């Protein structure tokens, strides 16, 4: 078996093979650049990495920045590694080490950093200079676990890749999602240029990426469902928030993320967190550089010094820390190794800047207790000071109640478990000038001033517009007939009976069921020269019914023969009605955030009521159009509405007075700013067909129409309620 000591004997053989390989290669290969040395220095608070080449580079190499873990990657095409090793330890400033990986004719340099940083590349002859930009000052040697606390100042739990350098907002080109070979989800955002500012932070169980000074095209303002890709990412939502574009990414399970930007492309990668089986214990938050320790019966103080040298931390060990420990750790993060050692020996650690104080837990607790008691004694003896606060948007009385937990007006100085003031503090509010006078120790006055600065801000206003649309469509048709006989002798004096249609005739069967007799050329509508009317005897009396208060039109015919003394009278009546209507009501109201608003218009109808004494009293009932709403603006910019919409109108008359037709919807809904939502709708449709007929005769084909009455009606009505909230950015109000 080959041992590690035999390895150097193989070097001459490898050198010979390398020489043979170079001999058969083309002449172009001899001109390829090779990395000969990598050094680091600090200039003006910035870290400068010098990569010495055998040949000058033709152009600046491409690279990208990785956020978690903090790294900078540089790709060098056509460059080989002549260092003889793949890892270069730097341990200076913000740079831990440099990994050199060669694949074919390309070499990648990976700078392992302590905290995220951007870089600037420059070629000087045969040297490639990489300058890591400093975040305000020269970075101090700190451990990786503490890097986020000293990263570029951004929002809490977030990181800023770069600040926006564009003069005007530019639109993002595209948002794409891909699945990685290891099952990770990759969100790829195409930026308009490399000057767009990017912020990324974890908010709850989601990742929020904001692109400052950018706009979002309408085609990208939507929710992307990517659950079918089989990655930890379930969905992502892109929205426009003022001058920022917000991308919410929702992963599931136990996951971790990394992000980097390469020129105009931003990539966020979310992958499942893998558990290393080589770790002795598992725990969250261990992100230090891995180390291996193998000691037998070593003093704890010496072991702590080894870890201090590895992490570049300043360690202060108490005199009471004693004892020995035996341990064997392989590829364990240094912060986890330190935690294991402290737990094994009952020790605790307190951090101040880059200094660690290690002592027994009882000693640390006792010191902290003494410090707190000393602070309490100072606070009890510290002189009080009075400070006035001028409030602009909030009532001074409400702030005073919140400071003391007292619900009484005037002055407040009582002792309550919910009070913010110190036990010796008191507060007085003045309603006329809306001022607050607080008497307390200086440290409490500072806290109150910071709290008032966050509370006393103008409330955002919301304009709510509702549209109530009522549509009505009705149709009716009726057809009837009357059939009877008339004694011919009773009308012999008239000479004859005539046919009449529409009213200009002399022998029409009128609506009273009588024949009007008159001279030739008379008008049945006015009776002409009629001298008498003779009752008709109907054996079929099924006239058409009226619709919408109108009577049906009629047509009458009288037929007789010279051989028969009776005449046959036929009257046909028909009516058709068609109606369409539409009513649109649009109440609008503006109100402050989380403040109820009410707008109402209509009629109050009086009615009499009985009292307990037996007398009558006059009361009123409203038939109004009312919009009552309470908006709440969410941190994401959407609006939650508690809404109550009423549309009442006067109905039919009854003995007790007119009835009220009511239409109401009461609900809670979440709407995006400026969006429209249908919060309710009622659709009604009724159809009816009625028929009256003479049995058997009404079923005869053709002739049966003379022995029946038919009526058909249909009615459709629809009610829709739309709601559109909008955050008012200016103070113009309603226009």
XYZ file of C-alpha atoms in Angstrom:
735
model
C 0.000 0.000 0.000
C 1.304 3.413 -0.915
C 1.795 5.754 2.025
C 1.923 9.527 2.161
C 5.734 9.347 2.456
C 6.005 7.680 -0.971
C 4.200 10.471 -2.732
C 7.274 12.662 -3.471
C 8.891 9.753 -5.417
C 6.196 10.121 -8.061
C 7.032 13.730 -8.861
C 9.848 13.033 -11.406
C 7.553 10.668 -13.280
C 4.819 13.264 -13.375
C 7.275 15.907 -14.543
C 8.386 13.627 -17.376
C 4.823 13.015 -18.476
C 4.120 16.740 -18.366
C 7.165 17.407 -20.547
C 6.018 14.783 -23.064
C 2.581 16.345 -23.161
C 4.000 19.814 -23.807
C 6.164 18.433 -26.587
C 3.217 17.132 -28.602
C 0.992 20.139 -28.081
C 0.563 22.830 -30.696
C 2.689 25.999 -30.560
C -0.386 28.006 -29.558
C -0.403 26.246 -26.220
C 3.058 27.579 -25.371
C 1.658 31.137 -25.421
C -1.169 30.378 -22.944
C -1.097 32.421 -19.735
C -0.531 30.714 -16.404
C -1.097 31.854 -12.816
C 2.289 32.130 -11.119
C 1.517 33.851 -7.808
C -1.373 35.244 -5.750
C -0.705 37.854 -3.067
C -2.805 40.263 -1.019
C -2.362 43.752 0.430
C -4.440 46.593 1.873
C -4.590 50.061 0.317
C -6.770 52.812 1.740
C -8.958 50.405 3.679
C -9.569 48.183 0.629
C -8.199 44.699 -0.018
C -6.157 44.310 -3.217
C -5.528 40.820 -4.626
C -2.614 40.570 -7.102
C -2.646 37.646 -9.558
C 0.702 37.385 -11.343
C 0.451 35.881 -14.855
C 3.066 34.504 -17.214
C 1.430 36.367 -20.094
C -0.748 39.498 -20.094
C -4.514 39.048 -20.385
C -6.165 40.212 -23.599
C -9.197 41.663 -21.765
C -10.738 42.008 -18.342
C -12.149 38.675 -17.141
C -15.816 38.211 -16.273
C -16.919 37.471 -12.741
C -19.804 37.507 -10.317
C -20.528 38.048 -6.632
C -22.120 35.440 -4.346
C -24.007 36.694 -1.314
C -24.294 33.639 0.940
C -21.629 32.457 1.550
C -19.772 35.676 0.667
C -17.578 35.001 -2.342
C -16.223 36.583 -5.522
C -15.692 34.321 -8.547
C -13.463 35.270 -11.502
C -13.343 33.212 -14.733
C -10.068 33.217 -16.665
C -10.442 31.550 -20.077
C -7.257 30.205 -21.640
C -5.381 30.395 -18.306
C -3.790 27.484 -16.466
C -2.749 26.984 -12.849
C 1.017 26.978 -12.333
C 0.904 27.415 -8.543
C 1.190 23.717 -7.780
C -1.727 23.884 -5.326
C -5.448 24.652 -5.423
C -5.768 26.699 -2.201
C -3.988 29.919 -1.268
C -4.454 31.059 2.361
C -4.684 34.853 2.715
C -6.260 35.515 6.168
C -5.879 39.241 5.799
C -8.573 41.884 5.972
C -11.808 40.655 4.407
C -10.187 37.799 2.458
C -9.876 34.347 3.980
C -8.499 32.299 1.109
C -8.478 31.871 -2.677
C -9.485 28.615 -4.373
C -8.008 27.925 -7.815
C -9.957 25.418 -9.905
C -8.926 24.472 -13.448
C -11.319 22.761 -15.866
C -9.965 22.223 -19.376
C -8.691 25.505 -20.760
C -10.422 27.661 -18.158
C -9.475 28.521 -14.580
C -11.813 29.937 -11.948
C -10.621 31.930 -8.941
C -12.956 31.903 -5.933
C -12.236 34.498 -3.230
C -13.637 33.324 0.124
C -14.607 36.455 2.072
C -15.660 37.203 5.610
C -18.420 39.599 4.583
C -20.138 40.399 1.269
C -18.287 42.851 -0.933
C -18.119 44.081 -4.509
C -14.948 44.168 -6.576
C -13.165 46.149 -9.282
C -10.832 44.455 -11.798
C -7.834 46.063 -13.498
C -5.059 44.732 -15.732
C -1.529 46.139 -15.298
C 0.857 44.389 -17.646
C 1.036 40.741 -16.608
C -0.775 41.400 -13.322
C -4.528 41.212 -12.672
C -5.578 43.455 -9.761
C -8.825 42.723 -7.892
C -9.832 45.527 -5.511
C -12.499 44.642 -2.946
C -14.533 47.722 -2.108
C -14.553 48.566 1.607
C -17.879 49.068 3.401
C -17.218 52.454 4.997
C -13.888 51.483 6.631
C -11.197 48.863 6.513
C -12.733 45.553 7.483
C -11.436 44.054 10.683
C -10.456 40.385 10.945
C -13.649 38.758 12.163
C -15.187 35.331 11.985
C -17.618 34.265 9.329
C -20.430 33.901 11.830
C -20.162 37.601 12.633
C -19.955 38.792 9.031
C -23.631 39.704 8.586
C -23.469 42.063 11.547
C -20.710 44.084 9.859
C -21.915 43.854 6.278
C -22.979 46.797 4.153
C -25.624 48.792 6.106
C -29.016 47.690 4.829
C -32.354 46.763 6.287
C -32.546 44.302 9.132
C -31.910 40.689 8.026
C -31.102 41.906 4.536
C -28.195 42.560 2.214
C -27.729 45.181 -0.440
C -25.803 44.136 -3.528
C -25.460 47.649 -4.938
C -27.068 51.075 -4.847
C -29.180 52.320 -7.730
C -27.185 54.488 -10.129
C -29.852 55.076 -12.790
C -31.225 58.591 -13.196
C -34.708 57.333 -14.143
C -36.453 54.012 -13.350
C -35.875 51.372 -16.035
C -38.099 48.367 -16.700
C -36.955 44.833 -15.874
C -36.591 42.753 -19.012
C -37.714 39.334 -17.822
C -38.261 37.055 -14.826
C -37.529 33.359 -15.338
C -37.388 30.227 -13.202
C -35.202 27.171 -13.754
C -34.498 23.915 -11.965
C -30.900 23.138 -11.070
C -29.222 19.763 -11.481
C -29.267 19.258 -7.691
C -33.001 20.018 -7.404
C -32.517 23.658 -6.471
C -34.744 26.453 -7.742
C -33.063 29.301 -9.621
C -34.862 32.635 -10.047
C -33.261 34.526 -12.925
C -34.047 38.246 -13.352
C -32.857 40.056 -16.458
C -31.956 43.635 -15.457
C -31.955 46.594 -17.871
C -28.308 47.276 -16.918
C -25.851 46.604 -14.115
C -26.693 49.866 -12.308
C -29.960 48.646 -10.716
C -29.865 48.495 -6.906
C -30.772 45.122 -5.398
C -31.813 44.365 -1.805
C -32.505 40.847 -0.530
C -33.810 39.835 2.881
C -35.657 37.020 4.580
C -39.116 38.025 5.814
C -40.829 35.318 7.830
C -40.807 32.144 5.756
C -40.318 33.994 2.469
C -37.500 35.740 0.624
C -38.051 39.341 -0.506
C -35.933 40.778 -3.317
C -36.357 44.490 -4.094
C -34.992 46.258 -7.166
C -34.752 49.972 -6.384
C -35.239 52.563 -9.104
C -36.861 50.031 -11.450
C -40.275 49.445 -13.005
C -42.174 46.259 -13.819
C -43.902 45.663 -17.177
C -47.582 44.705 -17.049
C -46.879 41.232 -18.430
C -44.681 40.451 -15.395
C -47.071 41.782 -12.722
C -48.448 38.440 -11.664
C -47.969 35.370 -9.529
C -45.701 32.618 -10.886
C -46.719 29.100 -9.808
C -43.531 27.012 -10.015
C -44.537 24.114 -7.750
C -44.448 21.671 -10.704
C -40.648 22.072 -11.006
C -40.131 19.979 -7.850
C -37.907 22.507 -6.051
C -38.202 24.100 -2.594
C -39.754 27.172 -4.289
C -43.543 26.973 -4.549
C -44.429 30.342 -6.053
C -43.161 33.875 -6.547
C -45.048 37.147 -6.961
C -43.787 40.281 -8.721
C -45.373 43.637 -7.826
C -44.628 47.331 -8.275
C -44.183 49.228 -4.991
C -43.700 52.891 -5.835
C -40.249 53.201 -7.396
C -39.306 49.671 -6.353
C -40.043 46.269 -7.836
C -40.695 43.655 -5.160
C -40.286 39.927 -5.835
C -41.674 37.658 -3.089
C -40.301 34.096 -3.262
C -42.064 31.480 -1.104
C -40.018 28.310 -0.386
C -41.086 25.327 1.754
C -39.269 22.894 4.006
C -35.750 23.322 5.380
C -33.899 25.474 2.857
C -30.990 27.836 2.343
C -30.311 30.406 -0.328
C -27.532 32.158 -2.176
C -27.607 35.034 -4.645
C -25.231 36.627 -7.100
C -25.274 39.175 -9.896
C -23.345 38.804 -13.132
C -23.505 41.898 -15.322
C -27.195 42.358 -16.247
C -28.399 39.095 -14.716
C -29.431 38.570 -11.087
C -29.745 34.967 -9.869
C -31.338 33.799 -6.608
C -30.819 30.114 -5.860
C -32.889 28.305 -3.220
C -31.928 24.738 -2.321
C -32.773 22.202 0.353
C -30.400 22.312 3.311
C -28.324 19.155 3.448
C -27.256 17.589 6.736
C -23.595 16.637 6.984
C -23.375 13.147 8.520
C -19.774 13.857 9.637
C -20.935 16.443 12.195
C -20.949 15.260 15.800
C -23.937 17.456 16.726
C -26.446 19.334 14.610
C -27.616 22.861 15.317
C -28.818 25.948 13.465
C -26.661 28.993 12.906
C -23.256 27.328 12.573
C -21.617 29.085 9.638
C -17.965 29.312 10.664
C -15.063 27.978 8.678
C -14.512 24.270 9.244
C -11.579 22.975 11.254
C -10.296 19.673 12.635
C -9.083 19.203 16.220
C -7.430 16.097 17.709
C -6.135 16.570 21.281
C -5.692 14.339 24.284
C -5.769 15.759 27.786
C -5.202 19.350 26.639
C -5.831 22.292 28.904
C -9.053 24.166 28.156
C -7.242 27.521 28.207
C -4.731 26.303 25.586
C -7.538 24.899 23.425
C -9.368 28.219 23.544
C -6.155 29.921 22.434
C -5.982 27.587 19.416
C -9.502 28.561 18.364
C -8.683 32.241 18.941
C -5.686 31.991 16.620
C -7.810 30.284 13.974
C -10.648 32.857 14.081
C -8.574 36.022 14.676
C -10.795 36.809 17.666
C -9.509 38.413 20.856
C -10.272 35.992 23.708
C -10.226 36.922 27.399
C -10.356 33.849 29.657
C -11.310 34.082 33.331
C -8.894 32.795 35.973
C -11.557 30.351 37.134
C -11.445 28.459 33.804
C -9.456 25.311 34.539
C -9.387 21.636 33.625
C -8.384 19.473 30.708
C -10.361 18.059 27.818
C -9.892 15.320 25.224
C -11.601 15.746 21.890
C -11.463 14.725 18.250
C -13.368 16.870 15.772
C -13.163 16.584 12.001
C -14.462 19.223 9.558
C -16.593 20.998 12.179
C -17.446 24.744 11.974
C -15.341 26.616 14.494
C -18.365 28.184 16.216
C -19.898 24.726 16.717
C -16.590 23.410 18.071
C -16.426 26.309 20.531
C -20.025 25.660 21.605
C -19.232 21.979 22.254
C -16.200 22.845 24.377
C -18.085 25.434 26.438
C -20.994 23.073 27.090
C -18.670 20.248 28.110
C -16.941 22.405 30.734
C -19.987 24.451 31.884
C -18.618 27.698 30.489
C -20.346 30.708 28.955
C -19.282 33.372 26.495
C -20.108 37.049 26.104
C -19.113 39.017 23.017
C -18.208 42.706 22.835
C -17.154 43.766 19.359
C -14.472 41.263 18.337
C -13.572 40.369 21.929
C -14.862 37.168 23.558
C -15.002 36.852 27.352
C -15.121 33.207 28.490
C -15.904 32.298 32.090
C -18.060 29.826 34.093
C -21.780 30.453 33.620
C -22.326 31.198 37.317
C -19.646 33.860 37.217
C -21.127 35.459 34.082
C -24.648 35.450 35.567
C -23.436 36.955 38.823
C -21.615 39.750 36.999
C -24.608 40.517 34.827
C -26.835 40.609 37.912
C -24.484 43.055 39.604
C -24.465 45.264 36.498
C -28.270 45.319 36.356
C -28.554 46.126 40.070
C -26.078 48.960 39.649
C -28.086 50.363 36.726
C -31.287 50.150 38.766
C -29.683 52.033 41.643
C -28.419 54.718 39.296
C -31.886 55.068 37.775
C -33.445 55.389 41.240
C -31.049 58.196 42.189
C -30.703 59.928 38.834
C -32.255 63.427 38.755
C -35.456 63.865 36.757
C -35.762 66.136 33.761
C -38.835 67.575 32.018
C -39.137 67.622 28.247
C -42.002 68.826 26.051
C -43.101 67.140 22.842
C -45.147 68.925 20.170
C -47.410 66.439 18.409
C -48.602 67.081 14.871
C -50.835 64.189 13.843
C -51.610 62.242 17.019
C -53.640 63.431 20.003
C -51.516 64.093 23.066
C -54.126 62.450 25.299
C -53.799 59.104 23.490
C -49.995 59.144 23.771
C -50.223 59.953 27.499
C -52.553 57.007 28.077
C -50.164 54.703 26.240
C -47.167 55.868 28.286
C -48.826 55.243 31.651
C -51.508 52.628 30.934
C -53.989 55.083 32.501
C -57.406 55.688 30.913
C -58.166 58.886 32.809
C -57.807 62.312 31.203
C -55.906 65.402 32.305
C -52.616 64.297 33.805
C -51.284 60.797 34.151
C -48.723 59.565 36.641
C -50.128 56.375 38.104
C -48.265 53.115 38.440
C -49.367 50.400 36.034
C -47.761 47.195 34.765
C -48.170 48.397 31.170
C -46.567 51.796 31.690
C -43.544 52.794 29.627
C -42.354 55.513 32.010
C -40.064 54.702 34.884
C -41.646 54.325 38.349
C -40.696 57.926 39.109
C -41.855 59.334 35.772
C -45.063 61.263 35.041
C -46.703 62.843 32.014
C -49.124 65.750 31.447
C -50.944 66.453 28.182
C -52.365 69.782 27.012
C -55.239 69.435 24.521
C -55.364 73.069 23.319
C -51.816 73.096 21.875
C -51.604 69.275 21.568
C -48.401 69.082 23.610
C -47.005 66.438 25.907
C -44.880 67.195 28.990
C -42.890 64.239 30.313
C -40.917 64.271 33.570
C -38.521 61.329 33.790
C -34.875 60.264 33.769
C -32.858 61.187 30.626
C -32.595 57.603 29.320
C -36.384 57.202 29.403
C -36.880 60.566 27.719
C -34.680 59.322 24.875
C -36.786 56.190 24.471
C -40.011 58.222 24.510
C -38.646 60.630 21.911
C -37.820 57.714 19.571
C -41.241 56.169 20.122
C -43.104 59.448 19.437
C -41.079 59.941 16.246
C -42.474 56.618 14.981
C -46.058 57.209 16.176
C -46.581 60.871 15.282
C -46.694 60.427 11.503
C -49.474 61.380 9.059
C -51.933 58.591 8.385
C -52.199 57.495 4.772
C -55.543 58.057 3.113
C -57.589 55.740 0.924
C -60.153 56.663 -1.733
C -62.863 54.009 -2.026
C -65.207 54.025 -5.009
C -68.131 51.613 -5.299
C -70.234 50.935 -8.382
C -73.652 49.342 -7.965
C -75.083 48.203 -11.302
C -78.705 47.031 -11.557
C -79.903 45.643 -14.900
C -83.488 44.550 -15.645
C -84.908 42.859 -18.772
C -88.587 41.827 -19.078
C -90.786 40.456 -21.871
C -94.506 39.565 -21.946
C -96.945 38.329 -24.567
C -100.696 37.499 -24.222
C -103.339 36.319 -26.740
C -107.080 35.807 -26.132
C -110.396 35.298 -27.943
C -114.126 35.870 -27.460
C -116.710 33.927 -29.434
C -120.477 34.484 -29.201
C -123.786 34.744 -31.101
C -126.306 37.565 -31.694
C -130.034 37.410 -32.615
C -130.327 38.761 -36.137
C -133.899 40.063 -35.607
C -132.666 42.373 -32.864
C -130.531 44.237 -35.369
C -132.849 44.141 -38.381
C -133.383 47.860 -38.182
C -129.703 48.454 -38.779
C -129.868 46.830 -42.185
C -126.626 44.818 -41.916
C -123.540 44.051 -39.809
C -120.122 45.092 -40.976
C -116.509 44.000 -40.340
C -114.384 46.445 -38.346
C -110.638 46.511 -37.504
C -108.785 48.890 -35.185
C -111.778 51.189 -34.491
C -112.838 52.538 -37.981
C -115.782 50.254 -38.547
C -119.537 50.130 -37.945
C -120.023 46.719 -36.412
C -117.230 46.101 -33.946
C -117.580 44.011 -30.848
C -116.424 46.450 -28.170
C -114.727 45.781 -24.929
C -118.113 45.635 -23.210
C -119.197 42.662 -25.264
C -121.877 44.556 -27.196
C -122.539 45.237 -30.895
C -122.921 48.915 -31.789
C -125.442 49.445 -34.622
C -125.406 52.499 -36.813
C -125.583 53.780 -40.332
C -123.161 52.925 -43.052
C -119.869 54.710 -42.737
C -120.137 55.220 -38.976
C -117.167 54.754 -36.698
C -117.387 52.109 -34.066
C -114.880 53.914 -31.909
C -117.313 56.751 -31.270
C -120.473 54.897 -32.006
C -121.174 56.879 -35.193
C -124.983 57.195 -35.603
C -125.637 54.216 -33.398
C -129.049 54.174 -31.850
C -128.852 51.056 -29.695
C -126.526 48.323 -28.420
C -127.562 44.719 -28.152
C -126.113 42.295 -25.610
C -123.997 39.501 -26.986
C -124.242 35.965 -25.641
C -120.670 34.562 -25.402
C -120.064 30.866 -25.192
C -116.212 31.394 -25.285
C -115.005 34.322 -23.138
C -111.159 34.151 -22.846
C -109.877 37.668 -23.609
C -106.178 38.712 -23.339
C -105.014 40.147 -20.017
C -103.458 43.577 -19.723
C -99.692 44.073 -19.185
C -97.980 46.880 -17.276
C -101.337 48.673 -16.799
C -102.280 48.648 -20.506
C -105.257 46.835 -22.094
C -104.825 44.491 -25.025
C -105.638 45.583 -28.589
C -108.769 43.958 -30.051
C -110.161 43.025 -33.462
C -113.854 42.059 -33.940
C -115.734 40.280 -36.733
C -119.508 39.619 -37.142
C -120.708 37.019 -39.637
C -124.369 36.184 -40.543
C -126.378 34.460 -43.217
C -129.794 35.336 -44.718
C -131.124 31.889 -43.848
C -130.097 32.068 -40.171
C -131.514 34.470 -37.580
C -128.282 34.526 -35.498
C -124.941 36.171 -36.266
C -121.534 34.839 -35.211
C -119.353 37.398 -33.340
C -115.544 36.850 -33.041
C -113.167 39.087 -31.042
C -109.389 38.523 -30.904
C -107.224 40.454 -28.386
C -103.393 40.492 -28.200
C -100.677 42.444 -26.356
C -96.876 42.281 -26.265
C -94.605 44.202 -23.834
C -90.789 44.475 -23.836
C -88.767 46.445 -21.270
C -85.075 47.027 -20.444
C -83.578 49.111 -17.664
C -80.179 49.869 -16.096
C -79.321 51.789 -12.946
C -75.714 52.668 -12.005
C -74.920 54.109 -8.579
C -71.372 55.216 -7.744
C -70.742 56.406 -4.181
C -67.168 57.538 -3.357
C -65.561 58.361 -0.027
C -62.048 59.119 1.227
C -60.806 58.263 4.712
C -57.629 57.697 6.711
C -56.055 54.306 7.262
C -58.089 52.149 9.718
C -60.760 54.867 10.164
C -64.403 54.070 9.364
C -66.080 56.209 6.681
C -69.785 56.532 5.828
C -71.539 58.176 2.887
C -75.331 58.015 2.485
C -78.031 59.440 0.231
C -81.737 58.680 -0.055
C -85.183 59.185 1.490
C -86.629 58.783 4.967
C -90.208 57.420 4.903
C -92.510 58.348 7.816
C -94.809 55.802 9.465
C -96.888 55.680 12.631
C -96.030 53.524 15.610
C -97.927 52.786 18.805
C -96.464 53.825 22.151
C -96.888 52.162 25.541
C -99.589 54.708 26.484
C -101.688 53.832 23.449
C -100.914 57.021 21.562
C -99.311 57.069 18.142
C -95.875 58.433 17.314
C -94.236 59.283 14.039
C -91.107 57.343 13.102
C -88.928 57.273 10.005
C -87.334 54.465 8.051
C -84.499 55.061 5.603
C -84.505 54.035 1.956
C -80.982 55.140 1.069
C -77.846 54.303 -0.870
C -75.106 53.805 1.746
C -71.404 52.950 1.652
C -69.709 52.178 4.970
C -66.083 51.055 4.810
C -62.993 50.705 7.014
C -59.689 50.383 5.070
C -56.417 48.922 6.314
C -53.218 49.364 4.293
C -50.911 46.342 4.538
C -47.087 46.634 4.563
C -47.029 45.157 1.033
C -49.214 48.018 -0.248
C -52.489 46.097 -0.613
C -55.697 47.203 1.118
C -58.003 45.206 3.404
C -61.571 46.540 3.326
C -64.349 45.925 5.837
C -67.243 47.086 3.659
C -71.015 47.386 4.070
C -72.979 48.495 0.988
C -76.761 49.144 1.084
C -79.050 49.954 -1.853
C -82.626 50.456 -0.582
C -85.602 51.789 -2.547
C -89.320 52.391 -2.010
C -91.381 49.316 -2.918
C -95.088 48.541 -3.142
C -97.775 50.350 -1.190
C -99.357 48.461 1.692
C -102.013 49.319 4.260
C -99.271 50.154 6.758
C -97.407 52.275 4.225
C -94.827 51.687 1.501
C -92.506 48.704 1.687
C -88.709 48.890 1.378
C -86.806 46.907 -1.258
C -83.346 46.210 0.185
C -80.087 45.083 -1.399
C -77.078 44.722 0.921
C -73.634 43.158 0.992
C -71.320 43.055 4.009
C -67.901 41.447 3.696
C -64.116 41.758 4.111
C -61.888 41.655 1.050
C -58.187 42.114 0.191
C -57.557 44.258 -2.914
C -54.333 45.537 -4.440
C -53.844 49.289 -4.644
C -55.877 50.636 -7.578
C -57.404 47.232 -8.367
C -61.098 46.489 -8.854
C -62.941 43.557 -7.325
C -66.542 42.323 -7.581
C -67.605 41.846 -3.971
C -71.155 40.593 -4.675
C -73.766 39.837 -7.282
C -77.376 38.625 -7.452
C -78.904 37.171 -10.620
C -82.635 36.429 -10.838
C -84.501 34.920 -13.774
C -88.194 33.960 -13.907
C -90.202 32.538 -16.807
C -93.880 31.606 -16.843
C -96.299 30.243 -19.452
C -100.045 30.128 -18.604
C -102.919 28.889 -20.734
C -106.700 28.721 -20.267
C -108.763 26.735 -22.795
C -111.984 24.902 -23.409
C -111.384 21.191 -22.857
C -111.044 19.155 -26.059
C -111.955 22.097 -28.304
C -108.806 23.998 -27.344
C -106.635 21.034 -28.424
C -107.993 20.880 -31.986
C -105.201 21.818 -34.410
C -105.792 25.144 -36.136
C -109.315 25.798 -34.889
C -108.296 25.255 -31.283
C -106.826 28.764 -31.097
C -110.437 30.086 -31.016
C -111.051 28.230 -27.773
C -108.031 29.140 -25.598
C -106.148 32.032 -23.948
C -102.333 31.969 -23.612
C -99.881 34.227 -21.807
C -96.060 34.094 -21.660
C -93.732 36.256 -19.557
C -90.022 36.290 -18.705
C -88.016 38.545 -16.409
C -84.306 38.788 -15.683
C -82.614 41.041 -13.152
C -78.951 41.278 -12.159
C -77.147 43.179 -9.406
C -73.336 43.635 -9.375
C -71.255 45.568 -6.833
C -67.724 46.682 -7.783
C -65.183 48.156 -5.365
C -62.004 50.091 -6.237
C -59.692 51.320 -3.429
C -56.738 53.602 -4.097
C -54.106 54.972 -1.737
C -54.059 58.758 -2.098
C -50.439 59.806 -2.547
C -51.149 63.559 -2.535
C -53.550 65.732 -0.574
C -55.800 66.687 -3.430
C -58.655 64.585 -2.055
C -61.699 64.010 -4.192
C -61.714 65.623 -7.606
